[in-house]
């Protein structure tokens, strides 16, 4: 399974089997987490034992109390911390999908019950439940591409595909409050339009967009349509 397949097949899962993740997969996850922490200046941590992360009634009622493990998304406080958490956290989530694991971004949890290492100046932004789901999850209802883009004239194929991948990204309460703008110089800007955890969401959708664009540009044998305007 490549990353684009993972984007298409990955859905949020809230109930899990009482099965631990194999050491080999944990090692693979930790290797990627270490790489993401270096690149993103973060302190994301895989916690084999979820501890009391989801011991509150609301979380148990949703089924999250069954998650065997969690990924604690931690980083040094900064204006762009939440966006970086979203970007690199989603890279880890999609990799987990390729390993046959299921995940769920969770904004509700018992912060005092998360057994993460958080030093002075750092903050736990959000937690990701991870394990083997009881189901593969269900697709979410999505906005149409035209509702989240701004571009004068015809849009390039790579831009459209990137936004299509962004629309498959998980966002808090499925709000999808973002916009991708393409200017006449070919520069893309992702806009946060506000809402709960929207900065984390922006990082997630940016990763999906980048994954889509990189995939399309790697398909050298693919026929590439040309835009006959300044959006080329």
mmCIF file of C-alpha atoms in Angstrom:
data_model
loop_
_atom_site.group_PDB
_atom_site.id
_atom_site.type_symbol
_atom_site.label_atom_id
_atom_site.label_comp_id
_atom_site.label_asym_id
_atom_site.label_seq_id
_atom_site.Cartn_x
_atom_site.Cartn_y
_atom_site.Cartn_z
ATOM 1 C CA UNK A 1 0.000 0.000 0.000
ATOM 2 C CA UNK A 2 1.401 3.368 -0.982
ATOM 3 C CA UNK A 3 0.588 6.662 0.704
ATOM 4 C CA UNK A 4 -2.173 7.612 -1.740
ATOM 5 C CA UNK A 5 -3.891 4.271 -1.134
ATOM 6 C CA UNK A 6 -3.528 4.883 2.598
ATOM 7 C CA UNK A 7 -5.190 8.296 2.222
ATOM 8 C CA UNK A 8 -8.106 6.712 0.382
ATOM 9 C CA UNK A 9 -8.523 3.779 2.759
ATOM 10 C CA UNK A 10 -7.830 5.371 6.125
ATOM 11 C CA UNK A 11 -10.857 6.369 8.240
ATOM 12 C CA UNK A 12 -11.188 7.278 11.919
ATOM 13 C CA UNK A 13 -11.693 4.254 14.174
ATOM 14 C CA UNK A 14 -12.906 4.592 17.758
ATOM 15 C CA UNK A 15 -13.199 0.978 18.961
ATOM 16 C CA UNK A 16 -10.300 -1.447 19.100
ATOM 17 C CA UNK A 17 -9.495 -5.109 19.545
ATOM 18 C CA UNK A 18 -7.758 -6.195 22.787
ATOM 19 C CA UNK A 19 -4.610 -6.869 20.796
ATOM 20 C CA UNK A 20 -1.196 -5.323 21.215
ATOM 21 C CA UNK A 21 0.778 -3.936 18.293
ATOM 22 C CA UNK A 22 3.660 -6.211 17.345
ATOM 23 C CA UNK A 23 7.187 -5.136 18.309
ATOM 24 C CA UNK A 24 8.301 -5.009 14.675
ATOM 25 C CA UNK A 25 5.565 -2.503 13.847
ATOM 26 C CA UNK A 26 6.247 -0.493 16.998
ATOM 27 C CA UNK A 27 9.907 -0.258 15.980
ATOM 28 C CA UNK A 28 8.899 0.927 12.496
ATOM 29 C CA UNK A 29 6.558 3.527 13.945
ATOM 30 C CA UNK A 30 9.197 4.770 16.369
ATOM 31 C CA UNK A 31 11.731 5.094 13.559
ATOM 32 C CA UNK A 32 9.348 7.339 11.616
ATOM 33 C CA UNK A 33 8.391 9.286 14.745
ATOM 34 C CA UNK A 34 12.068 9.960 15.434
ATOM 35 C CA UNK A 35 12.489 11.204 11.858
ATOM 36 C CA UNK A 36 9.421 13.451 12.140
ATOM 37 C CA UNK A 37 10.619 14.851 15.461
ATOM 38 C CA UNK A 38 13.951 15.793 13.900
ATOM 39 C CA UNK A 39 12.394 17.388 10.827
ATOM 40 C CA UNK A 40 9.547 19.115 12.631
ATOM 41 C CA UNK A 41 11.262 20.082 15.884
ATOM 42 C CA UNK A 42 8.712 18.060 17.859
ATOM 43 C CA UNK A 43 8.547 15.571 20.730
ATOM 44 C CA UNK A 44 5.894 13.140 19.451
ATOM 45 C CA UNK A 45 5.844 9.880 21.404
ATOM 46 C CA UNK A 46 4.406 6.408 20.833
ATOM 47 C CA UNK A 47 2.997 5.110 24.122
ATOM 48 C CA UNK A 48 2.471 1.356 24.062
ATOM 49 C CA UNK A 49 0.160 1.538 27.058
ATOM 50 C CA UNK A 50 -2.595 4.126 26.641
ATOM 51 C CA UNK A 51 -2.806 4.372 30.436
ATOM 52 C CA UNK A 52 -5.706 6.555 31.587
ATOM 53 C CA UNK A 53 -5.778 8.617 28.382
ATOM 54 C CA UNK A 54 -9.396 7.711 27.685
ATOM 55 C CA UNK A 55 -10.712 6.895 31.147
ATOM 56 C CA UNK A 56 -13.355 9.628 31.169
ATOM 57 C CA UNK A 57 -16.986 8.635 30.670
ATOM 58 C CA UNK A 58 -17.381 10.470 27.361
ATOM 59 C CA UNK A 59 -14.363 8.728 25.836
ATOM 60 C CA UNK A 60 -15.438 5.328 27.130
ATOM 61 C CA UNK A 61 -18.907 5.853 25.723
ATOM 62 C CA UNK A 62 -17.355 6.533 22.309
ATOM 63 C CA UNK A 63 -15.311 3.346 22.602
ATOM 64 C CA UNK A 64 -11.923 5.040 22.813
ATOM 65 C CA UNK A 65 -11.278 3.375 26.147
ATOM 66 C CA UNK A 66 -10.525 0.234 24.125
ATOM 67 C CA UNK A 67 -7.485 1.780 22.396
ATOM 68 C CA UNK A 68 -4.413 -0.182 23.558
ATOM 69 C CA UNK A 69 -1.875 2.468 22.570
ATOM 70 C CA UNK A 70 -1.682 6.165 21.787
ATOM 71 C CA UNK A 71 0.587 8.651 20.073
ATOM 72 C CA UNK A 72 1.103 11.748 22.214
ATOM 73 C CA UNK A 73 1.610 14.819 20.030
ATOM 74 C CA UNK A 74 3.942 17.021 22.050
ATOM 75 C CA UNK A 75 6.127 19.956 21.105
ATOM 76 C CA UNK A 76 7.767 23.122 22.345
ATOM 77 C CA UNK A 77 5.286 25.995 22.484
ATOM 78 C CA UNK A 78 5.413 28.144 19.336
ATOM 79 C CA UNK A 79 2.932 29.973 17.081
ATOM 80 C CA UNK A 80 3.060 27.184 14.484
ATOM 81 C CA UNK A 81 3.204 24.236 16.894
ATOM 82 C CA UNK A 82 -0.318 22.981 16.187
ATOM 83 C CA UNK A 83 0.166 23.109 12.431
ATOM 84 C CA UNK A 84 3.429 21.162 12.627
ATOM 85 C CA UNK A 85 1.765 18.604 14.906
ATOM 86 C CA UNK A 86 -0.986 18.140 12.323
ATOM 87 C CA UNK A 87 1.450 17.832 9.423
ATOM 88 C CA UNK A 88 3.830 15.323 10.944
ATOM 89 C CA UNK A 89 1.168 13.545 12.980
ATOM 90 C CA UNK A 90 -0.741 12.774 9.776
ATOM 91 C CA UNK A 91 2.421 11.454 8.155
ATOM 92 C CA UNK A 92 2.626 8.976 11.041
ATOM 93 C CA UNK A 93 -1.101 8.165 10.849
ATOM 94 C CA UNK A 94 -0.879 7.315 7.144
ATOM 95 C CA UNK A 95 2.204 5.187 7.716
ATOM 96 C CA UNK A 96 0.319 3.325 10.444
ATOM 97 C CA UNK A 97 -2.406 2.608 7.882
ATOM 98 C CA UNK A 98 0.156 1.004 5.563
ATOM 99 C CA UNK A 99 1.120 -1.272 8.474
ATOM 100 C CA UNK A 100 -2.467 -2.477 8.819
ATOM 101 C CA UNK A 101 -3.191 -0.355 11.903
ATOM 102 C CA UNK A 102 -6.103 1.969 12.605
ATOM 103 C CA UNK A 103 -6.088 5.398 14.210
ATOM 104 C CA UNK A 104 -8.215 8.252 15.460
ATOM 105 C CA UNK A 105 -7.210 11.875 16.096
ATOM 106 C CA UNK A 106 -8.770 12.754 19.463
ATOM 107 C CA UNK A 107 -9.200 16.223 20.900
ATOM 108 C CA UNK A 108 -10.922 14.911 24.034
ATOM 109 C CA UNK A 109 -8.844 12.936 26.534
ATOM 110 C CA UNK A 110 -7.639 12.974 30.115
ATOM 111 C CA UNK A 111 -4.482 15.082 29.805
ATOM 112 C CA UNK A 112 -3.299 14.076 33.288
ATOM 113 C CA UNK A 113 -3.726 10.420 32.340
ATOM 114 C CA UNK A 114 -1.510 10.522 29.246
ATOM 115 C CA UNK A 115 1.809 8.893 30.263
ATOM 116 C CA UNK A 116 3.930 11.131 28.051
ATOM 117 C CA UNK A 117 7.241 12.826 28.765
ATOM 118 C CA UNK A 118 6.510 16.548 28.682
ATOM 119 C CA UNK A 119 9.307 18.901 29.720
ATOM 120 C CA UNK A 120 9.142 22.582 30.623
ATOM 121 C CA UNK A 121 8.130 24.710 27.668
ATOM 122 C CA UNK A 122 6.376 21.840 25.906
ATOM 123 C CA UNK A 123 2.667 21.198 25.424
ATOM 124 C CA UNK A 124 0.541 18.158 24.706
ATOM 125 C CA UNK A 125 -1.532 19.354 21.755
ATOM 126 C CA UNK A 126 -3.589 16.301 20.823
ATOM 127 C CA UNK A 127 -3.568 12.512 21.090
ATOM 128 C CA UNK A 128 -3.942 9.827 18.435
ATOM 129 C CA UNK A 129 -5.508 6.485 19.361
ATOM 130 C CA UNK A 130 -3.821 3.570 17.571
ATOM 131 C CA UNK A 131 -4.291 -0.170 17.370
ATOM 132 C CA UNK A 132 -6.255 -2.814 15.502
ATOM 133 C CA UNK A 133 -9.767 -1.538 14.971
ATOM 134 C CA UNK A 134 -12.924 -3.576 15.271
ATOM 135 C CA UNK A 135 -13.878 -2.057 11.915
ATOM 136 C CA UNK A 136 -11.963 -0.133 9.225
ATOM 137 C CA UNK A 137 -14.111 2.949 9.893
ATOM 138 C CA UNK A 138 -16.379 4.798 7.479
ATOM 139 C CA UNK A 139 -15.758 7.571 4.940
ATOM 140 C CA UNK A 140 -16.795 11.057 6.036
ATOM 141 C CA UNK A 141 -19.051 13.360 4.079
ATOM 142 C CA UNK A 142 -16.882 15.762 2.136
ATOM 143 C CA UNK A 143 -17.218 19.199 0.602
ATOM 144 C CA UNK A 144 -16.830 19.599 -3.138
ATOM 145 C CA UNK A 145 -13.504 20.729 -4.524
ATOM 146 C CA UNK A 146 -14.965 24.038 -5.726
ATOM 147 C CA UNK A 147 -15.994 24.880 -2.149
ATOM 148 C CA UNK A 148 -12.420 24.906 -0.845
ATOM 149 C CA UNK A 149 -10.373 26.402 -3.676
ATOM 150 C CA UNK A 150 -9.681 29.862 -5.023
ATOM 151 C CA UNK A 151 -8.032 30.189 -8.435
ATOM 152 C CA UNK A 152 -8.559 32.520 -11.366
ATOM 153 C CA UNK A 153 -8.936 30.501 -14.539
ATOM 154 C CA UNK A 154 -8.389 26.809 -15.160
ATOM 155 C CA UNK A 155 -6.709 24.790 -12.427
ATOM 156 C CA UNK A 156 -3.630 22.592 -13.101
ATOM 157 C CA UNK A 157 -4.094 18.821 -12.743
ATOM 158 C CA UNK A 158 -1.615 18.561 -9.860
ATOM 159 C CA UNK A 159 -3.420 21.257 -7.876
ATOM 160 C CA UNK A 160 -6.790 19.544 -8.296
ATOM 161 C CA UNK A 161 -5.401 16.179 -7.231
ATOM 162 C CA UNK A 162 -3.681 17.702 -4.198
ATOM 163 C CA UNK A 163 -6.940 19.315 -3.071
ATOM 164 C CA UNK A 164 -8.824 16.053 -3.675
ATOM 165 C CA UNK A 165 -6.411 14.352 -1.286
ATOM 166 C CA UNK A 166 -6.832 17.218 1.205
ATOM 167 C CA UNK A 167 -10.596 16.693 1.164
ATOM 168 C CA UNK A 168 -10.008 13.114 2.336
ATOM 169 C CA UNK A 169 -8.115 14.364 5.393
ATOM 170 C CA UNK A 170 -9.629 14.047 8.870
ATOM 171 C CA UNK A 171 -10.687 17.343 10.453
ATOM 172 C CA UNK A 172 -12.257 18.111 13.829
ATOM 173 C CA UNK A 173 -15.995 17.325 13.735
ATOM 174 C CA UNK A 174 -15.531 17.057 9.960
ATOM 175 C CA UNK A 175 -15.581 20.850 9.682
ATOM 176 C CA UNK A 176 -13.212 21.122 6.691
ATOM 177 C CA UNK A 177 -12.659 24.828 7.383
ATOM 178 C CA UNK A 178 -9.773 25.409 5.013
ATOM 179 C CA UNK A 179 -9.126 26.858 1.581
ATOM 180 C CA UNK A 180 -6.382 26.365 -0.995
ATOM 181 C CA UNK A 181 -5.519 29.419 -3.076
ATOM 182 C CA UNK A 182 -3.488 29.320 -6.264
ATOM 183 C CA UNK A 183 -2.157 32.638 -7.523
ATOM 184 C CA UNK A 184 -1.166 33.517 -11.066
ATOM 185 C CA UNK A 185 2.482 32.723 -10.295
ATOM 186 C CA UNK A 186 1.605 29.136 -9.383
ATOM 187 C CA UNK A 187 2.069 29.682 -5.641
ATOM 188 C CA UNK A 188 -0.274 27.696 -3.405
ATOM 189 C CA UNK A 189 -1.417 29.029 -0.028
ATOM 190 C CA UNK A 190 -3.448 27.013 2.463
ATOM 191 C CA UNK A 191 -5.794 29.160 4.542
ATOM 192 C CA UNK A 192 -7.104 28.357 8.028
ATOM 193 C CA UNK A 193 -10.718 29.561 8.210
ATOM 194 C CA UNK A 194 -11.084 29.045 11.953
ATOM 195 C CA UNK A 195 -12.874 26.522 14.127
ATOM 196 C CA UNK A 196 -11.997 24.003 16.811
ATOM 197 C CA UNK A 197 -8.460 22.619 16.379
ATOM 198 C CA UNK A 198 -8.356 24.249 12.932
ATOM 199 C CA UNK A 199 -4.602 24.837 13.095
ATOM 200 C CA UNK A 200 -4.015 21.123 13.622
ATOM 201 C CA UNK A 201 -6.462 20.466 10.789
ATOM 202 C CA UNK A 202 -4.520 22.843 8.533
ATOM 203 C CA UNK A 203 -1.337 20.866 9.087
ATOM 204 C CA UNK A 204 -3.163 17.604 8.328
ATOM 205 C CA UNK A 205 -4.693 18.861 5.081
ATOM 206 C CA UNK A 206 -1.375 20.403 4.020
ATOM 207 C CA UNK A 207 0.266 16.992 4.369
ATOM 208 C CA UNK A 208 -2.452 15.387 2.253
ATOM 209 C CA UNK A 209 -2.091 18.114 -0.380
ATOM 210 C CA UNK A 210 1.689 17.701 -0.504
ATOM 211 C CA UNK A 211 1.351 13.921 -0.732
ATOM 212 C CA UNK A 212 -1.042 14.281 -3.649
ATOM 213 C CA UNK A 213 1.083 16.798 -5.528
ATOM 214 C CA UNK A 214 4.283 14.799 -4.992
ATOM 215 C CA UNK A 215 2.583 11.635 -6.203
ATOM 216 C CA UNK A 216 1.287 13.281 -9.380
ATOM 217 C CA UNK A 217 4.653 14.822 -10.158
ATOM 218 C CA UNK A 218 6.310 11.427 -9.700
ATOM 219 C CA UNK A 219 4.120 9.830 -12.360
ATOM 220 C CA UNK A 220 6.388 10.677 -15.277
ATOM 221 C CA UNK A 221 4.565 8.365 -17.651
ATOM 222 C CA UNK A 222 1.230 9.985 -16.929
ATOM 223 C CA UNK A 223 -0.198 12.320 -19.562
ATOM 224 C CA UNK A 224 -0.082 15.841 -18.200
ATOM 225 C CA UNK A 225 -2.805 18.210 -19.438
ATOM 226 C CA UNK A 226 -1.773 21.831 -19.953
ATOM 227 C CA UNK A 227 -3.636 24.898 -18.669
ATOM 228 C CA UNK A 228 -3.786 27.641 -21.274
ATOM 229 C CA UNK A 229 -3.721 30.481 -18.777
ATOM 230 C CA UNK A 230 -1.731 32.016 -15.958
ATOM 231 C CA UNK A 231 -2.583 29.166 -13.561
ATOM 232 C CA UNK A 232 -0.146 26.836 -15.392
#
